[in-house]
Tab-separated table of C-alpha atoms in Angstrom:
chain	number	residue	atom	x	y	z
G	1331	MET	CA	-21.866	8.367	24.163
G	1332	ARG	CA	-20.311	8.236	20.718
G	1333	ALA	CA	-16.901	9.418	21.996
G	1334	ALA	CA	-16.940	6.865	24.800
G	1335	ILE	CA	-17.580	4.030	22.336
G	1336	PHE	CA	-14.824	5.504	20.079
G	1337	ALA	CA	-12.243	5.403	22.915
G	1338	ILE	CA	-13.148	1.825	23.864
G	1339	ALA	CA	-13.036	0.766	20.274
G	1340	PHE	CA	-9.381	1.714	20.124
G	1341	GLY	CA	-8.675	-0.374	23.215
G	1342	CYS	CA	-8.680	2.526	25.681
G	1343	PRO	CA	-10.846	1.580	28.670
G	1344	VAL	CA	-11.045	4.433	31.139
G	1345	ALA	CA	-11.797	4.952	34.835
G	1346	ALA	CA	-14.216	7.540	36.042
G	1347	ALA	CA	-11.510	9.981	37.303
G	1348	ASP	CA	-8.901	9.122	34.736
G	1349	PHE	CA	-9.003	12.363	32.761
G	1350	ASP	CA	-5.472	13.149	31.645
G	1351	PRO	CA	-4.407	9.469	31.147
G	1352	ALA	CA	-7.506	8.921	29.073
G	1353	ILE	CA	-6.377	11.666	26.644
G	1354	SER	CA	-2.848	10.115	26.526
G	1355	ARG	CA	-4.168	6.569	25.833
G	1356	LEU	CA	-6.390	7.876	23.065
G	1357	ALA	CA	-3.571	9.837	21.431
G	1358	ARG	CA	-1.307	6.767	21.531
G	1359	ALA	CA	-4.075	4.540	20.114
G	1360	GLN	CA	-4.562	7.010	17.233
G	1361	GLY	CA	-0.868	6.889	16.403
G	1362	LEU	CA	-0.160	10.486	17.422
G	1363	GLY	CA	2.745	9.456	19.649
G	1364	THR	CA	3.838	7.304	22.510
G	1365	GLN	CA	4.204	10.343	24.876
G	1366	THR	CA	1.601	13.048	25.525
G	1367	LYS	CA	1.864	16.202	27.593
G	1368	ILE	CA	-1.306	18.056	28.572
G	1369	LEU	CA	-0.556	21.730	28.016
G	1370	ALA	CA	-3.825	23.023	29.484
G	1371	ARG	CA	-7.453	22.251	30.073
G	1372	GLY	CA	-10.274	24.695	30.628
G	1373	SER	CA	-14.041	24.541	31.200
G	1374	ILE	CA	-16.049	25.770	28.232
G	1375	SER	CA	-19.470	24.708	29.572
G	1376	PRO	CA	-20.837	22.873	32.632
G	1377	GLU	CA	-20.511	19.643	30.700
G	1378	LEU	CA	-17.312	20.007	28.658
G	1379	GLU	CA	-13.628	20.805	29.070
G	1380	LEU	CA	-11.253	21.736	26.287
G	1381	VAL	CA	-7.957	19.860	26.508
G	1382	VAL	CA	-4.869	20.958	24.595
G	1383	ALA	CA	-2.036	18.420	24.322
G	1384	LEU	CA	1.260	17.715	22.526
G	1385	SER	CA	1.933	14.135	21.458
G	1386	GLY	CA	5.061	12.610	19.903
G	1387	PRO	CA	8.072	10.358	20.551
G	1388	ARG	CA	8.902	12.305	23.710
G	1389	ARG	CA	7.121	14.285	26.343
G	1390	THR	CA	7.797	17.948	25.441
G	1391	ASP	CA	6.665	21.568	25.243
G	1392	TRP	CA	8.186	21.879	21.710
G	1393	TRP	CA	5.755	21.712	18.824
G	1394	ASP	CA	7.692	20.663	15.718
G	1395	ALA	CA	7.442	18.495	12.651
G	1396	ASN	CA	7.541	15.319	14.841
G	1397	VAL	CA	5.024	16.472	17.398
G	1398	THR	CA	1.240	16.862	17.021
G	1399	LEU	CA	-0.743	19.542	18.827
G	1400	SER	CA	-4.258	18.109	19.467
G	1401	MET	CA	-7.411	19.488	20.978
G	1402	TYR	CA	-10.119	17.448	22.528
G	1403	LEU	CA	-13.513	18.134	24.060
G	1404	GLN	CA	-13.800	15.883	27.132
G	1405	SER	CA	-16.784	15.379	29.363
G	1406	SER	CA	-16.239	16.908	32.810
G	1407	ARG	CA	-18.058	13.933	34.320
G	1408	ASP	CA	-16.975	11.040	32.191
G	1409	ALA	CA	-13.215	10.704	31.380
G	1410	GLY	CA	-13.893	8.385	28.490
G	1411	SER	CA	-16.272	10.691	26.658
G	1412	ILE	CA	-13.719	12.407	24.371
G	1413	PHE	CA	-14.061	14.161	20.968
G	1414	LYS	CA	-10.903	15.045	19.088
G	1415	ILE	CA	-11.510	18.344	17.221
G	1416	ALA	CA	-8.046	19.190	15.970
G	1417	ALA	CA	-4.597	17.494	15.273
G	1418	GLU	CA	-1.855	19.415	13.511
G	1419	ARG	CA	1.862	18.822	13.179
G	1420	GLY	CA	4.279	21.606	14.077
G	1421	PRO	CA	6.321	23.639	11.580
G	1422	ALA	CA	8.740	21.698	9.377
G	1423	LEU	CA	11.402	24.382	9.864
G	1424	GLY	CA	12.148	26.438	13.013
G	1425	ASP	CA	11.062	25.747	16.562
G	1426	CYS	CA	8.032	26.535	18.649
G	1427	TYR	CA	7.825	26.513	22.446
G	1428	ALA	CA	4.053	26.126	22.770
G	1429	ARG	CA	1.959	27.667	25.580
G	1430	VAL	CA	-1.763	27.999	25.832
G	1431	GLU	CA	-2.626	31.646	26.446
G	1432	ARG	CA	-6.448	31.568	26.215
G	1433	ILE	CA	-9.286	29.111	26.305
G	1434	GLY	CA	-12.727	30.494	25.584
G	1435	PRO	CA	-16.195	28.927	24.818
G	1436	SER	CA	-15.326	28.643	21.118
G	1437	GLU	CA	-11.570	29.250	20.727
G	1438	ALA	CA	-8.122	28.522	22.013
G	1439	VAL	CA	-4.967	30.655	21.431
G	1440	ILE	CA	-1.494	29.160	21.596
G	1441	SER	CA	1.689	31.236	21.605
G	1442	CYS	CA	4.700	29.873	19.684
G	1443	THR	CA	8.020	31.160	20.971
G	1444	PRO	CA	11.254	30.419	19.106
G	1445	GLU	CA	14.158	29.065	21.120
G	1446	LYS	CA	16.254	32.197	20.590
G	1447	GLY	CA	13.550	34.661	19.598
G	1448	ALA	CA	11.589	37.357	21.407
G	1449	SER	CA	8.203	36.276	20.175
G	1450	GLY	CA	6.659	34.046	17.548
G	1451	PRO	CA	3.239	33.767	16.008
G	1452	LEU	CA	-0.028	33.113	17.784
G	1453	HIS	CA	-2.094	30.112	16.636
G	1454	LYS	CA	-5.885	30.473	17.058
G	1455	PHE	CA	-8.206	27.459	16.801
G	1456	VAL	CA	-11.920	28.200	16.578
G	1457	PHE	CA	-14.393	25.385	17.224
G	1458	ASP	CA	-18.071	24.658	17.432
G	1459	ALA	CA	-18.659	22.885	20.822
G	1460	ARG	CA	-22.178	21.702	19.887
G	1461	ALA	CA	-21.019	20.134	16.605
G	1462	LYS	CA	-17.740	18.909	18.163
G	1463	ALA	CA	-15.922	20.239	15.163
G	1464	LEU	CA	-13.105	22.656	14.253
G	1465	VAL	CA	-14.298	25.763	12.464
G	1466	GLY	CA	-10.937	27.317	11.575
G	1467	HIS	CA	-7.297	27.798	12.360
G	1468	ILE	CA	-5.373	31.029	11.692
G	1469	GLU	CA	-1.822	32.129	12.455
G	1470	PHE	CA	-0.967	35.782	13.156
G	1471	PRO	CA	1.892	37.741	14.757
G	1472	GLN	CA	2.131	38.764	18.299
G	1473	THR	CA	1.933	42.505	18.822
G	1474	PRO	CA	4.523	43.718	21.388
G	1475	MET	CA	3.790	47.099	22.974
G	1476	TRP	CA	6.731	49.493	23.352
G	1477	ARG	CA	5.294	52.756	24.622
G	1478	ILE	CA	2.509	53.995	26.909
G	1479	ARG	CA	0.827	57.350	26.355
G	1480	VAL	CA	-1.337	58.517	29.273
G	1481	SER	CA	-3.989	61.163	29.204
G	1482	ARG	CA	-6.065	61.618	32.348
G	1483	ASP	CA	-7.807	58.241	32.932
G	1484	ARG	CA	-6.856	56.731	29.568
G	1485	ALA	CA	-3.705	54.875	28.512
G	1486	THR	CA	-2.806	54.140	24.935
G	1487	PHE	CA	-0.334	51.329	24.284
G	1488	LEU	CA	1.651	51.697	21.107
G	1489	SER	CA	3.311	48.987	19.022
G	1490	GLU	CA	5.795	48.897	16.209
G	1491	SER	CA	3.174	47.965	13.665
G	1492	GLY	CA	0.925	50.917	14.421
G	1493	THR	CA	-1.825	48.805	15.989
G	1494	GLY	CA	-2.397	49.565	19.672
G	1495	ILE	CA	-4.596	49.029	22.695
G	1496	VAL	CA	-6.533	51.679	24.600
G	1497	TYR	CA	-7.167	51.011	28.262
G	1498	GLN	CA	-9.689	53.187	30.019
G	1499	PRO	CA	-11.025	51.618	33.251
G	1500	THR	CA	-14.008	54.061	33.447
G	1501	ARG	CA	-15.190	52.940	30.045
G	1502	VAL	CA	-17.338	49.860	29.167
G	1503	PRO	CA	-15.642	47.849	27.889
G	1504	PRO	CA	-12.398	49.197	29.293
G	1505	LEU	CA	-10.207	47.836	26.439
G	1506	MET	CA	-10.304	48.257	22.634
G	1507	ALA	CA	-7.933	47.889	19.704
G	1508	VAL	CA	-6.916	50.998	17.803
G	1509	ALA	CA	-4.967	51.760	14.592
G	1510	GLU	CA	-2.478	54.589	15.103
G	1511	GLU	CA	-1.545	56.868	12.280
G	1512	ARG	CA	2.129	55.899	12.509
G	1513	ALA	CA	4.124	53.005	13.809
G	1514	ILE	CA	6.220	53.341	16.972
G	1515	PRO	CA	9.625	51.781	16.328
G	1516	TYR	CA	11.331	50.034	19.168
G	1517	GLU	CA	14.171	52.081	20.663
G	1518	ARG	CA	16.568	50.482	23.105
G	1519	PRO	CA	16.588	52.683	26.239
G	1520	ALA	CA	19.641	54.922	26.305
G	1521	GLU	CA	22.333	53.957	28.773
G	1522	SER	CA	22.890	56.368	31.634
G	1523	LYS	CA	26.389	57.709	31.906
G	1524	LEU	CA	27.359	58.642	35.422
G	1525	PRO	CA	30.598	60.055	36.741
G	1526	VAL	CA	31.043	57.299	39.152
G	1527	ALA	CA	31.113	53.651	37.963
G	1528	LEU	CA	28.405	51.318	39.238
G	1529	PRO	CA	29.903	49.211	42.134
G	1530	GLN	CA	30.128	45.543	41.110
G	1531	SER	CA	29.093	42.618	43.326
G	1532	SER	CA	31.921	40.445	44.583
G	1533	TYR	CA	32.129	36.725	43.768
G	1534	ASP	CA	31.423	35.922	47.432
G	1535	GLN	CA	28.238	38.062	47.352
G	1536	PHE	CA	27.249	36.318	44.108
G	1537	ALA	CA	27.848	32.848	45.594
G	1538	ALA	CA	25.766	33.690	48.666
G	1539	ALA	CA	22.894	35.199	46.685
G	1540	ARG	CA	22.771	32.603	43.887
G	1541	PRO	CA	23.975	29.231	45.047
G	1542	LYS	CA	22.180	27.382	42.308
G	1543	ARG	CA	24.140	29.258	39.712
G	1544	VAL	CA	27.372	28.276	41.454
G	1545	LYS	CA	26.344	24.624	41.140
G	1546	ASN	CA	25.882	25.236	37.365
G	1547	GLY	CA	29.698	25.724	37.126
G	1548	TYR	CA	30.079	29.391	38.005
G	1549	THR	CA	33.272	28.929	40.062
G	1550	ARG	CA	35.411	31.819	41.267
G	1551	GLU	CA	37.990	31.167	38.500
G	1552	PHE	CA	35.573	31.157	35.583
G	1553	THR	CA	33.011	33.842	36.569
G	1554	LEU	CA	32.895	37.406	35.372
G	1555	ILE	CA	30.567	39.802	37.121
G	1556	GLU	CA	29.265	42.458	34.649
G	1557	GLU	CA	26.456	44.503	36.126
G	1558	ARG	CA	25.124	47.679	34.414
G	1559	ILE	CA	22.566	50.361	34.930
G	1560	GLY	CA	19.387	49.344	33.153
G	1561	PRO	CA	16.021	51.036	33.068
G	1562	HIS	CA	16.092	54.296	35.011
G	1563	GLN	CA	14.033	57.301	36.143
G	1564	TYR	CA	15.022	60.726	37.442
G	1565	VAL	CA	13.107	61.797	40.566
G	1566	ASP	CA	13.979	65.120	42.222
G	1567	GLY	CA	17.515	65.098	40.869
G	1568	VAL	CA	18.083	61.519	41.903
G	1569	LEU	CA	18.626	58.791	39.247
G	1570	TRP	CA	16.803	55.560	40.202
G	1571	PHE	CA	17.624	52.473	38.217
G	1572	GLY	CA	17.347	48.673	37.999
G	1573	LYS	CA	20.449	46.633	37.460
G	1574	THR	CA	20.886	44.483	34.282
G	1575	PHE	CA	23.284	41.758	33.396
G	1576	TYR	CA	23.837	38.993	30.844
G	1577	ASP	CA	23.540	35.647	32.546
G	1578	GLY	CA	25.337	32.997	30.489
G	1579	GLU	CA	28.702	31.721	29.239
G	1580	GLY	CA	30.428	32.552	32.517
G	1581	ILE	CA	29.135	36.114	32.695
G	1582	THR	CA	26.609	36.945	35.411
G	1583	GLY	CA	25.584	39.251	38.233
G	1584	ILE	CA	23.082	39.800	41.079
G	1585	GLY	CA	19.764	41.496	40.437
G	1586	GLY	CA	18.889	44.604	42.366
G	1587	PHE	CA	18.099	48.308	42.085
G	1588	GLY	CA	19.124	51.585	43.659
G	1589	TYR	CA	19.823	55.247	43.052
G	1590	PHE	CA	22.671	57.613	42.449
G	1591	ASP	CA	22.654	60.953	44.264
G	1592	ALA	CA	24.414	63.613	42.151
G	1593	LYS	CA	24.940	65.796	45.212
G	1594	THR	CA	26.751	63.224	47.281
G	1595	ARG	CA	28.070	61.307	44.282
G	1596	ARG	CA	27.149	58.072	45.960
G	1597	TYR	CA	25.099	54.949	45.139
G	1598	ARG	CA	22.531	53.308	47.427
G	1599	LEU	CA	21.870	49.791	46.270
G	1600	PHE	CA	19.093	47.301	47.269
G	1601	ALA	CA	19.245	43.586	46.555
G	1602	PRO	CA	16.006	41.822	47.566
G	1603	PRO	CA	16.398	38.017	47.370
G	1604	GLU	CA	13.424	37.888	45.011
G	1605	MET	CA	15.511	39.818	42.430
G	1606	ALA	CA	18.757	37.959	42.725
G	1607	ASP	CA	18.399	35.909	39.478
G	1608	TYR	CA	16.915	38.686	37.383
G	1609	SER	CA	17.700	41.799	35.456
G	1610	ALA	CA	15.260	44.738	35.437
G	1611	THR	CA	13.515	45.642	32.171
G	1612	ALA	CA	11.341	48.525	33.485
G	1613	ILE	CA	11.176	50.656	36.597
G	1614	ARG	CA	8.570	53.097	38.062
G	1615	VAL	CA	9.385	55.146	41.187
G	1616	GLU	CA	6.467	56.337	43.319
G	1617	PRO	CA	6.356	58.079	46.647
G	1618	TYR	CA	5.561	54.895	48.541
G	1619	ALA	CA	6.868	52.097	46.322
G	1620	ILE	CA	9.356	51.129	43.632
G	1621	TRP	CA	7.951	48.940	40.818
G	1622	LEU	CA	10.279	46.737	38.755
G	1623	ALA	CA	9.827	44.298	35.886
G	1624	LEU	CA	12.098	41.253	36.041
G	1625	ALA	CA	13.642	39.065	33.307
G	1626	SER	CA	16.483	36.622	32.966
G	1627	ARG	CA	18.820	37.426	30.061
G	1628	GLY	CA	20.342	34.108	29.260
G	1629	GLU	CA	22.343	32.627	26.353
G	1630	TRP	CA	19.334	31.337	24.488
G	1631	SER	CA	16.588	33.833	25.223
G	1632	THR	CA	15.150	36.433	27.595
G	1633	LYS	CA	12.482	35.090	29.945
G	1634	GLY	CA	10.083	37.058	32.086
G	1635	GLY	CA	10.331	36.926	35.863
G	1636	GLY	CA	7.272	38.885	36.856
G	1637	ILE	CA	6.535	42.225	38.454
G	1638	LEU	CA	7.968	43.252	41.835
G	1639	ARG	CA	6.838	45.939	44.258
G	1640	PHE	CA	9.238	47.273	46.861
G	1641	ASP	CA	7.693	49.193	49.751
G	1642	ARG	CA	9.938	52.157	50.495
G	1643	ALA	CA	8.936	52.417	54.147
G	1644	THR	CA	8.986	48.813	55.241
G	1645	GLU	CA	11.170	47.323	52.446
G	1646	ARG	CA	8.569	44.589	52.091
G	1647	VAL	CA	8.510	42.934	48.694
G	1648	GLU	CA	5.541	41.642	46.715
G	1649	ARG	CA	5.918	39.742	43.484
G	1650	TRP	CA	3.485	38.826	40.742
G	1651	PRO	CA	4.688	35.970	38.430
G	1652	SER	CA	4.482	36.471	34.703
G	1653	ARG	CA	6.380	35.128	31.743
G	1654	ASP	CA	5.891	38.363	29.765
G	1655	ILE	CA	8.675	40.869	29.249
G	1656	VAL	CA	7.606	44.304	30.507
G	1657	THR	CA	8.896	47.343	28.577
G	1658	ALA	CA	7.141	50.238	30.425
G	1659	PHE	CA	4.940	51.037	33.438
G	1660	ALA	CA	2.284	53.753	33.808
G	1661	ARG	CA	-0.316	54.762	36.370
G	1662	VAL	CA	-3.914	55.098	35.180
G	1663	GLY	CA	-6.157	56.320	37.980
G	1664	ASP	CA	-5.449	54.025	40.903
G	1665	GLY	CA	-4.247	51.216	38.738
G	1666	LEU	CA	-0.786	50.194	37.489
G	1667	VAL	CA	-0.493	49.141	33.856
G	1668	ALA	CA	2.412	47.717	31.852
G	1669	ALA	CA	3.321	47.416	28.222
G	1670	THR	CA	4.748	43.988	27.365
G	1671	TRP	CA	6.177	41.947	24.552
G	1672	PHE	CA	2.898	39.976	24.611
G	1673	GLY	CA	0.465	42.885	24.902
G	1674	ILE	CA	-0.410	44.621	28.168
G	1675	ALA	CA	-0.789	43.795	31.813
G	1676	ALA	CA	-2.859	45.489	34.551
G	1677	LEU	CA	-2.882	44.993	38.290
G	1678	ASP	CA	-6.547	44.696	39.211
G	1679	ASN	CA	-7.299	44.266	42.941
G	1680	GLY	CA	-4.005	42.576	43.600
G	1681	LYS	CA	-4.339	40.244	40.560
G	1682	LEU	CA	-2.139	40.624	37.462
G	1683	ARG	CA	-4.326	40.373	34.343
G	1684	ARG	CA	-2.799	39.914	30.875
G	1685	TYR	CA	-4.361	41.077	27.580
G	1686	PHE	CA	-3.306	40.766	23.953
G	1687	LEU	CA	-4.442	41.660	20.449
G	1688	ASP	CA	-6.378	38.714	18.997
G	1689	LYS	CA	-7.443	38.332	15.394
G	1690	THR	CA	-10.834	37.028	14.330
G	1691	LEU	CA	-11.353	34.624	11.427
G	1692	ASP	CA	-12.621	37.541	9.305
G	1693	GLY	CA	-9.464	39.614	9.999
G	1694	ARG	CA	-10.608	42.075	12.672
G	1695	TRP	CA	-8.473	42.920	15.724
G	1696	ARG	CA	-9.878	42.788	19.213
G	1697	VAL	CA	-8.456	42.817	22.771
G	1698	VAL	CA	-8.926	39.691	24.843
G	1699	GLU	CA	-7.642	38.491	28.138
G	1700	ALA	CA	-5.106	35.693	28.442
G	1701	ASN	CA	-6.659	33.341	31.050
G	1702	VAL	CA	-4.286	30.399	31.065
G	1703	TYR	CA	-1.029	30.532	33.058
G	1704	GLU	CA	1.354	28.008	34.560
């Protein structure tokens, strides 16, 4: 009741089903900005939803010195019953592309990705829903995972910092944070040198596969196709690989994968339409399927394109969207797991689940699931 009176006192009458606009009007009335974008909302109880928003002079995903990130508790039944629990300006220097990764009963975690960087810090806001108050806000680094070590039904994901994640589906709980004795530095996968150069796509093939890129100015005269062998795996003397290419400043390519047979000295290439815009960052070859991680390698940054499964018998393609960059795949029991720049991912009954290392207010590491995705 108090929040409803508060909203009306600032001249913000609300309709019963006017949930997002009610947040925008309240932010404007409080002087946070003329434009508000709702980043995410999630239920934290039968009565309340947590709403995360950015407010400023423009509608944006970028949290900077001119933009306020706010959190509200809003009644799930009455749009006008709103409690503001946090409002913080973005960093004075640098940039932050904000995405809500997790909403829990007492916390929200926001990732902060630089415009040209691989990963930025995570911001964690802890609140007391009953008191309608913020308890604490901490900032800590993301922990990318670079390696996977598999032993029977257990996979250990290793990071550069030495902190890792253990995934054991037969254990309860199946995930836990661990501290390794030594850090695992990131090593760029070695390029594969073959006696026969990788065949390059023609401009006509590129134009047919990626018409939107052509509209962006990639004309025949000013386009350079530069495709390379990316992640690879040897299977029975055959080198399987995913293609990789820089996609910016007139340089480009067509996504795909294939293999080189050393006996015949020939390539066999596959170019599913679902891969056309993407490079491969990881590959796993299995008897019945090829698994590939996708990413676009542009001028400003590398962006995840999801995980793709190619059925070797039917050539049917399945794809799971994800903005995370995958660095490696592994099989644990019947499940597929992946190391990512964000943490780890696991395919569970056809659903891709994302997990990351989260820090508590008292400094302890724990593994939690990212449960917000657009």
